[in-house]
Amino acid sequence: MLLGAALLAGGAAAVFPMVWMVAASFMRTGEASTYPPHLLPRAPTLEHYRALFTRLDVGRYALNSLLVAALVTGLSLFVNAAAGYAFAKLRFRGRDRLFRLLGTALVVPTQVAMLPLFLLLKALHLVNTYAGVVVPAVASIFCIFLVRQYALSIPDDLLDAARVDGASEWRVFRSVVLPALRPALATMSIWTFLATWNDFLWPLIVLTDDRRSTLPVALAGLLGEHAQDAELMMAGSVLTVLPVLAVFLALQRYYLEGVTAGSVK
Amino acid sequence: MARRGAVPGTAIPRCAPDDACARDARRAGGRLRAVARAALVLLAACARPPAPPTLDFWALGTEGESVAPLVRDFERAHPGVRVRLQAVAFSAAHEKLLTAVVGDATPDVAQLGNTWIPEFAALRALEPLDPRLARSAVVHRADYFPGAWATNVVDGRTFGIPWYVDTRLVFYRSDLMARAGVARAPESWAEWTDAMRRLRRVQPAGGAPALLPLNEFEPPLIILSQSGAPLLRDHDTRGNFRDPRVRAAFAWYVGLFRDGLAPPVASTQVSNVAQEFGAGRYAMYVTGPWNVGEFRRWMPDTLPPARRPAGPRWATMAMPGPTGAASGTSLAGGSSLVLFRGPGHDDPARRALAWQFVEFLSTTAAQARFAQLSSDLPARADAWAPAGFGADPQLAPFLTQLRRLTPLPSVPEWESIATRVTHAVERAARGTMTVDAALAALDAEVDDILEKRRWLLARRAAAAAPTHLSAR
Amino acid sequence: MTARPAATGRAGWWFVAPALALLAVFFVLPVLAGLALSVTDFDLYAVADPGATRLVGLRNYARLFADPAFRTAVRNTLYFAAVGGPLTVAASLGAALLVNARLVRWKAFWRTVFFTPFVTTLVAVAIVWRYLYHPRYGLVNYALGAVGVPPVDWLGDPRWAMPAIILLAVWKNFGYNMLIFVAGLQAIPAELYEAAALDGAAPWQRFRHVTLPGLAPTTLFVVVVTMIGYFQLFAEPFAMTQGGPLESTTSVVLLLYAEGFRFWRMGNAAAIAFVLFALVVTLALLQRVVQRSARQRSAA
């Protein structure tokens, strides 16, 4: 009984802010700033969503976000899977030392690289391009670890059987390893997609052209202009959070597995 | 309001690495690198917009929405030309523009807050406009408010054309003032303080007479510059905040918070200023013309009396000064139009077109039209009458104020110095530091910020001075 | 282990090459460059004229430590990590025990519910919480008022702004660690509980003598990882308070952003980045040491 009550209370606290966000986004202008607060809109309206799509061009920002997240996810899938597999299953000189090095690099906060990275992108003429957001995010030590962890469980016999049949290493990777890694790759893609979609600081800095802004950056920009329109801001927040929530709820099984797999040292 | 065009880069490039790499890994070395390079180039190419004749024009915040019809007029007047208008959120505009300069991604024409001009001039990112001005039939310095024009001049060269001006003054609840027994608008600090004290008696509980947001640097800077002392000294290389005149102004300003006449809040904590103002929780607010429209929406008292709803009344007045009306100066705010130079701006035809666009926005007619669209105040005095601003009682005080402006130091570091001023005010207002300690700390911080400037000036002086070594 | 064709030696390199090349160019190189940048006074003037850059040795660092704004930022960040980290972990552990309890049905459902905040976009939820914290119209104060607590100016009062941000962070992040704890709980052998039950241990004693020791390594790991993440606090104050009121929520990364991209004092910003780096490394080393000594103790 006590358990049930605690669960309900915890669950309510976890989802309440989002419930209110959705409710407020349908309220008329000014209704979210009334006392006592309304929990539900008196007269639901779609005006804020309409304003976002027509006047404030939210559709474009969503497409930008989608493009960037899809590109990073696709490229990183390939790059990190290859590296993770090699660290687990292929022997080459300096492998273990390299891997330890990567482990120490995990500790370096990304902000340390941020300023010079910007100057580097300037030198490569990649400031204000999608490539400037995508390319630096492709290789991820965390994902390499995740894949390696999983690839360790692939039996060597399976690989050697393919090699004996005369398959090149590349073929072995494509037709034996990748299918075997499918669950890890699923986890990794969702991870990467969500992380890229939610990323804020880097796109804020690199994409100087507003028309290329990603959704979270555009939303923070909106806040600068429309902080007083609580209901409009809530609608914007709903549109920003909705896609990630949908992806998460649809594919939660893989995603949650990945979290625990990544933590096992 | 961003325009809808073909969105560049929405086509996802098919840079599927495995097609190209589906070969024997032993020979793939050079190819892999090539693929990586190709992917980079492809990605960069996808993101590049099509070629001109287009102008890129960045406007900030609400101006970005208001200027759209004028942009369309310009396109109609120049068939085949496209102006790509981009509205940049004002809150992040400064770093966005700087980043664009460093990343060589600047537009052709941009609206620039006029206090940022020195900074962008120091970056050599702006084209000096004097040669174009000498030939221009449209833009003449004499047509502009002198205080506003001066903000665009750095070391004798003009880097921007004032587009609209603003200046801050006092918005106040005239009905509450009358009820508090204040007969005429205060003109000196003493009268102003007295008016606030009286106002407090007629306000609802939980209110405060004046709203002076702690996160904005303009209100304290207005008061400090009214002191008549320069805020920087030694060729603008050191802080001058411990000057007795500046100190007196600072102490008076901070006193408003300490005496409870202004609440120690940031504007982010006031969810809707106009609404709170209408409810009487604030009765005075030092702000600019951009709030006129907002206040009218919440307190519609400018309608003809027959259709006027009963409700709060409000008015504006020029800034009071330490010794009366004449000393009640304010700051030249507003924005200028600038032309960027540097990589990507080397096509003379496109630059000429950009200047034409600036001229187009600077005619009396365009200034008046833009004023009506945006409620911004025209930078040309001759556009006030056609804009219908001359006879408006809530706007007339702005005209008075615009003739009483003091310039601020024009150094690139000003933005960060101004931020430090708000910190000093906040510390003293909340009582975590005494006035003297806060000002000493402020001077120390400002000297530190300006250290590089001191070194550069010394280096320049050394280079200019003849040395016996160079005379061989 | 079977014998391998020698070719895998070279193939292995090709497989890791793309990832390593990208990491080298876009991560290692910038980190080293950042170190170099931190001993110069590279700034706005230098962007226009590279000749206006001076080598200043450790002056940026000396300046930082003398700068009250930086000291405040470090203090705020440590406060956020030292209070927020353990609170988040405690909430995670509580949630994990709830979700993992034997009598609970719909385990997967509850797990998902608790985890949902973690996947949301931080900027968006920070904006939502901004309104929830509103002193007059916010639901947080309304709820407090219902139980007789006077309203708090959450984001406007220097004493409460950081706790408000901590609360948001706990809400957003506890679900992630909860999953790790659940995995840890499931790894504790059931025999231990049975043995304890035979000894007549009450539930509380079982928790103290079986569950907690079993979770100790997991807990240490989770606390450290959470705190390292919390040292990088940025988006919450950026979207909610801009570092105010009275600089009470200015974090190290927020200061780094302002120095680097608002004012372009790149030398200073790089020095800030390395101080942050040092903080994180210290914490990671601390974890190693504690873990090692614990291992030795259990081995002894």
Coordinates of N, CA, C and O in Angstrom, one line a residue, chain B residues 369-435:
Chain B
R369 N 7.6 55.3 -42.6 CA 6.9 54.1 -42.8 C 7.4 53.1 -41.8 O 6.6 52.4 -41.1
F370 N 8.7 53.0 -41.6 CA 9.2 52.0 -40.7 C 8.8 52.3 -39.3 O 8.5 51.4 -38.5
A371 N 8.8 53.6 -39.0 CA 8.4 54.0 -37.6 C 7.0 53.6 -37.3 O 6.7 53.1 -36.2
Q372 N 6.1 53.7 -38.3 CA 4.7 53.2 -38.1 C 4.6 51.7 -37.9 O 3.8 51.2 -37.1
L373 N 5.4 51.0 -38.7 CA 5.4 49.5 -38.7 C 6.0 49.0 -37.3 O 5.5 48.0 -36.8
S374 N 7.0 49.7 -36.8 CA 7.7 49.1 -35.7 C 7.5 49.9 -34.4 O 7.9 49.4 -33.4
S375 N 6.9 51.1 -34.5 CA 6.8 52.0 -33.3 C 8.2 52.4 -32.9 O 8.3 53.0 -31.8
D376 N 9.3 52.2 -33.6 CA 10.6 52.7 -33.3 C 10.6 54.2 -33.7 O 9.9 54.6 -34.6
L377 N 11.5 54.9 -33.0 CA 11.5 56.4 -33.3 C 12.5 56.6 -34.5 O 13.6 56.1 -34.5
P378 N 12.1 57.4 -35.4 CA 12.9 57.7 -36.6 C 14.2 58.4 -36.2 O 14.2 59.2 -35.3
A379 N 15.3 58.0 -36.9 CA 16.6 58.6 -36.5 C 16.7 60.0 -37.2 O 17.5 60.8 -36.8
R380 N 15.9 60.2 -38.2 CA 15.8 61.6 -38.9 C 14.7 62.4 -38.2 O 13.6 61.9 -38.2
A381 N 15.1 63.6 -37.8 CA 14.0 64.4 -37.2 C 12.9 64.7 -38.1 O 11.8 64.9 -37.7
D382 N 13.2 64.8 -39.5 CA 12.2 65.2 -40.4 C 11.2 64.1 -40.7 O 10.2 64.3 -41.5
A383 N 11.4 62.9 -40.2 CA 10.4 61.8 -40.4 C 9.4 61.8 -39.2 O 8.5 61.0 -39.3
W384 N 9.6 62.5 -38.2 CA 8.7 62.4 -37.1 C 7.3 62.9 -37.4 O 6.3 62.2 -37.0
A385 N 7.2 64.0 -38.1 CA 5.8 64.5 -38.5 C 5.1 63.5 -39.4 O 4.0 63.1 -39.0
P386 N 5.7 63.1 -40.5 CA 5.0 62.2 -41.4 C 4.7 60.8 -40.7 O 3.7 60.1 -41.0
A387 N 5.5 60.5 -39.7 CA 5.2 59.2 -38.9 C 4.0 59.4 -38.0 O 3.5 58.5 -37.4
G388 N 3.6 60.7 -37.8 CA 2.5 61.0 -36.8 C 3.0 60.9 -35.4 O 2.2 60.7 -34.5
F389 N 4.3 61.1 -35.2 CA 4.8 61.0 -33.8 C 4.9 62.4 -33.1 O 5.0 62.5 -31.9
G390 N 4.8 63.5 -34.0 CA 5.0 64.8 -33.4 C 4.0 65.2 -32.4 O 4.2 65.8 -31.3
A391 N 2.7 64.8 -32.7 CA 1.6 65.3 -31.9 C 1.2 64.3 -30.8 O 0.3 64.6 -30.0
D392 N 1.9 63.2 -30.7 CA 1.5 62.2 -29.7 C 2.0 62.5 -28.3 O 3.3 62.6 -28.1
P393 N 1.1 62.7 -27.3 CA 1.6 63.2 -26.0 C 2.5 62.2 -25.4 O 3.4 62.5 -24.5
Q394 N 2.4 60.9 -25.7 CA 3.2 59.9 -25.0 C 4.6 59.8 -25.7 O 5.5 59.2 -25.2
L395 N 4.7 60.3 -26.9 CA 6.0 60.3 -27.6 C 6.7 61.6 -27.6 O 7.9 61.6 -27.8
A396 N 6.0 62.7 -27.4 CA 6.6 64.0 -27.4 C 7.8 64.1 -26.5 O 8.9 64.6 -26.8
P397 N 7.7 63.6 -25.2 CA 8.9 63.7 -24.3 C 10.1 63.0 -24.9 O 11.3 63.4 -24.6
F398 N 10.0 62.0 -25.8 CA 11.1 61.4 -26.4 C 11.9 62.4 -27.3 O 13.1 62.4 -27.3
L399 N 11.1 63.3 -28.0 CA 11.8 64.3 -28.8 C 12.6 65.2 -27.9 O 13.8 65.5 -28.3
T400 N 12.0 65.6 -26.8 CA 12.8 66.4 -25.8 C 14.1 65.7 -25.4 O 15.1 66.3 -25.4
Q401 N 13.9 64.4 -25.1 CA 15.0 63.6 -24.6 C 16.1 63.4 -25.6 O 17.3 63.5 -25.3
L402 N 15.7 63.2 -26.9 CA 16.7 63.0 -27.9 C 17.6 64.2 -28.2 O 18.7 64.0 -28.7
R403 N 17.2 65.3 -27.7 CA 18.0 66.5 -27.9 C 18.9 66.7 -26.6 O 19.7 67.6 -26.6
R404 N 18.7 65.8 -25.7 CA 19.6 65.8 -24.4 C 20.2 64.5 -24.2 O 19.8 63.7 -23.4
L405 N 21.2 64.2 -25.0 CA 21.9 62.9 -24.9 C 23.4 63.1 -24.5 O 24.0 64.1 -24.9
T406 N 23.9 62.2 -23.7 CA 25.3 62.2 -23.4 C 26.0 61.0 -24.1 O 25.4 59.9 -24.1
P407 N 27.1 61.2 -24.7 CA 27.8 60.0 -25.3 C 28.5 59.2 -24.2 O 28.8 59.6 -23.2
L408 N 28.6 57.9 -24.6 CA 29.3 57.0 -23.7 C 30.7 56.8 -24.3 O 30.9 57.1 -25.5
P409 N 31.7 56.3 -23.5 CA 33.0 56.0 -24.1 C 32.9 55.1 -25.3 O 32.1 54.1 -25.2
S410 N 33.6 55.4 -26.4 CA 33.5 54.4 -27.5 C 34.7 53.5 -27.5 O 35.6 53.7 -28.3
V411 N 34.7 52.5 -26.7 CA 35.7 51.5 -26.7 C 35.1 50.1 -26.9 O 34.0 49.9 -26.5
P412 N 35.8 49.2 -27.6 CA 35.3 47.9 -27.8 C 34.9 47.1 -26.6 O 34.0 46.3 -26.6
E413 N 35.6 47.5 -25.5 CA 35.3 46.7 -24.2 C 34.1 47.2 -23.5 O 33.7 46.7 -22.4
W414 N 33.3 48.2 -24.1 CA 32.3 48.8 -23.4 C 31.2 47.8 -22.9 O 30.7 47.9 -21.8
E415 N 30.9 46.8 -23.8 CA 29.9 45.9 -23.4 C 30.2 45.1 -22.1 O 29.3 45.0 -21.3
S416 N 31.4 44.7 -22.0 CA 31.7 44.0 -20.7 C 31.9 44.9 -19.5 O 31.6 44.5 -18.4
I417 N 32.3 46.2 -19.8 CA 32.4 47.1 -18.7 C 30.9 47.4 -18.2 O 30.7 47.4 -17.0
A418 N 30.0 47.6 -19.1 CA 28.6 47.9 -18.7 C 28.1 46.7 -17.9 O 27.4 47.0 -16.9
T419 N 28.4 45.5 -18.2 CA 27.9 44.4 -17.4 C 28.5 44.4 -16.0 O 27.8 44.2 -15.1
R420 N 29.7 44.9 -15.9 CA 30.3 45.0 -14.5 C 29.6 46.1 -13.7 O 29.5 46.0 -12.5
V421 N 29.2 47.1 -14.4 CA 28.5 48.2 -13.7 C 27.2 47.6 -13.1 O 26.9 47.9 -11.9
T422 N 26.5 46.8 -13.8 CA 25.3 46.2 -13.2 C 25.6 45.4 -12.0 O 24.9 45.4 -11.0
H423 N 26.7 44.6 -12.1 CA 27.1 43.8 -10.9 C 27.4 44.7 -9.7 O 27.0 44.4 -8.6
A424 N 28.1 45.9 -9.9 CA 28.4 46.8 -8.8 C 27.1 47.3 -8.2 O 26.9 47.4 -7.0
V425 N 26.2 47.7 -9.1 CA 24.9 48.3 -8.6 C 24.2 47.2 -7.8 O 23.7 47.4 -6.7
E426 N 24.2 46.0 -8.3 CA 23.5 44.9 -7.6 C 24.0 44.6 -6.3 O 23.3 44.5 -5.3
R427 N 25.4 44.6 -6.2 CA 26.0 44.3 -4.9 C 25.7 45.4 -3.9 O 25.3 45.2 -2.7
A428 N 25.7 46.7 -4.3 CA 25.5 47.8 -3.4 C 24.0 47.9 -3.1 O 23.6 48.1 -1.9
A429 N 23.1 47.6 -4.1 CA 21.7 47.7 -3.9 C 21.2 46.6 -2.9 O 20.4 46.9 -2.0
R430 N 21.8 45.4 -3.0 CA 21.4 44.4 -2.0 C 22.2 44.5 -0.7 O 22.0 43.6 0.2
G431 N 23.1 45.4 -0.6 CA 23.8 45.6 0.6 C 24.9 44.6 0.9 O 25.4 44.5 2.0
T432 N 25.3 43.8 -0.1 CA 26.4 42.9 0.2 C 27.8 43.6 0.1 O 28.8 43.1 0.5
M433 N 27.8 44.9 -0.3 CA 29.0 45.7 -0.3 C 28.6 47.1 -0.1 O 27.5 47.5 -0.4
T434 N 29.5 47.9 0.5 CA 29.2 49.3 0.7 C 29.4 50.0 -0.7 O 30.0 49.4 -1.6
V435 N 28.9 51.2 -0.8 CA 29.1 51.9 -2.1 C 30.5 52.1 -2.5 O 30.9 51.8 -3.6

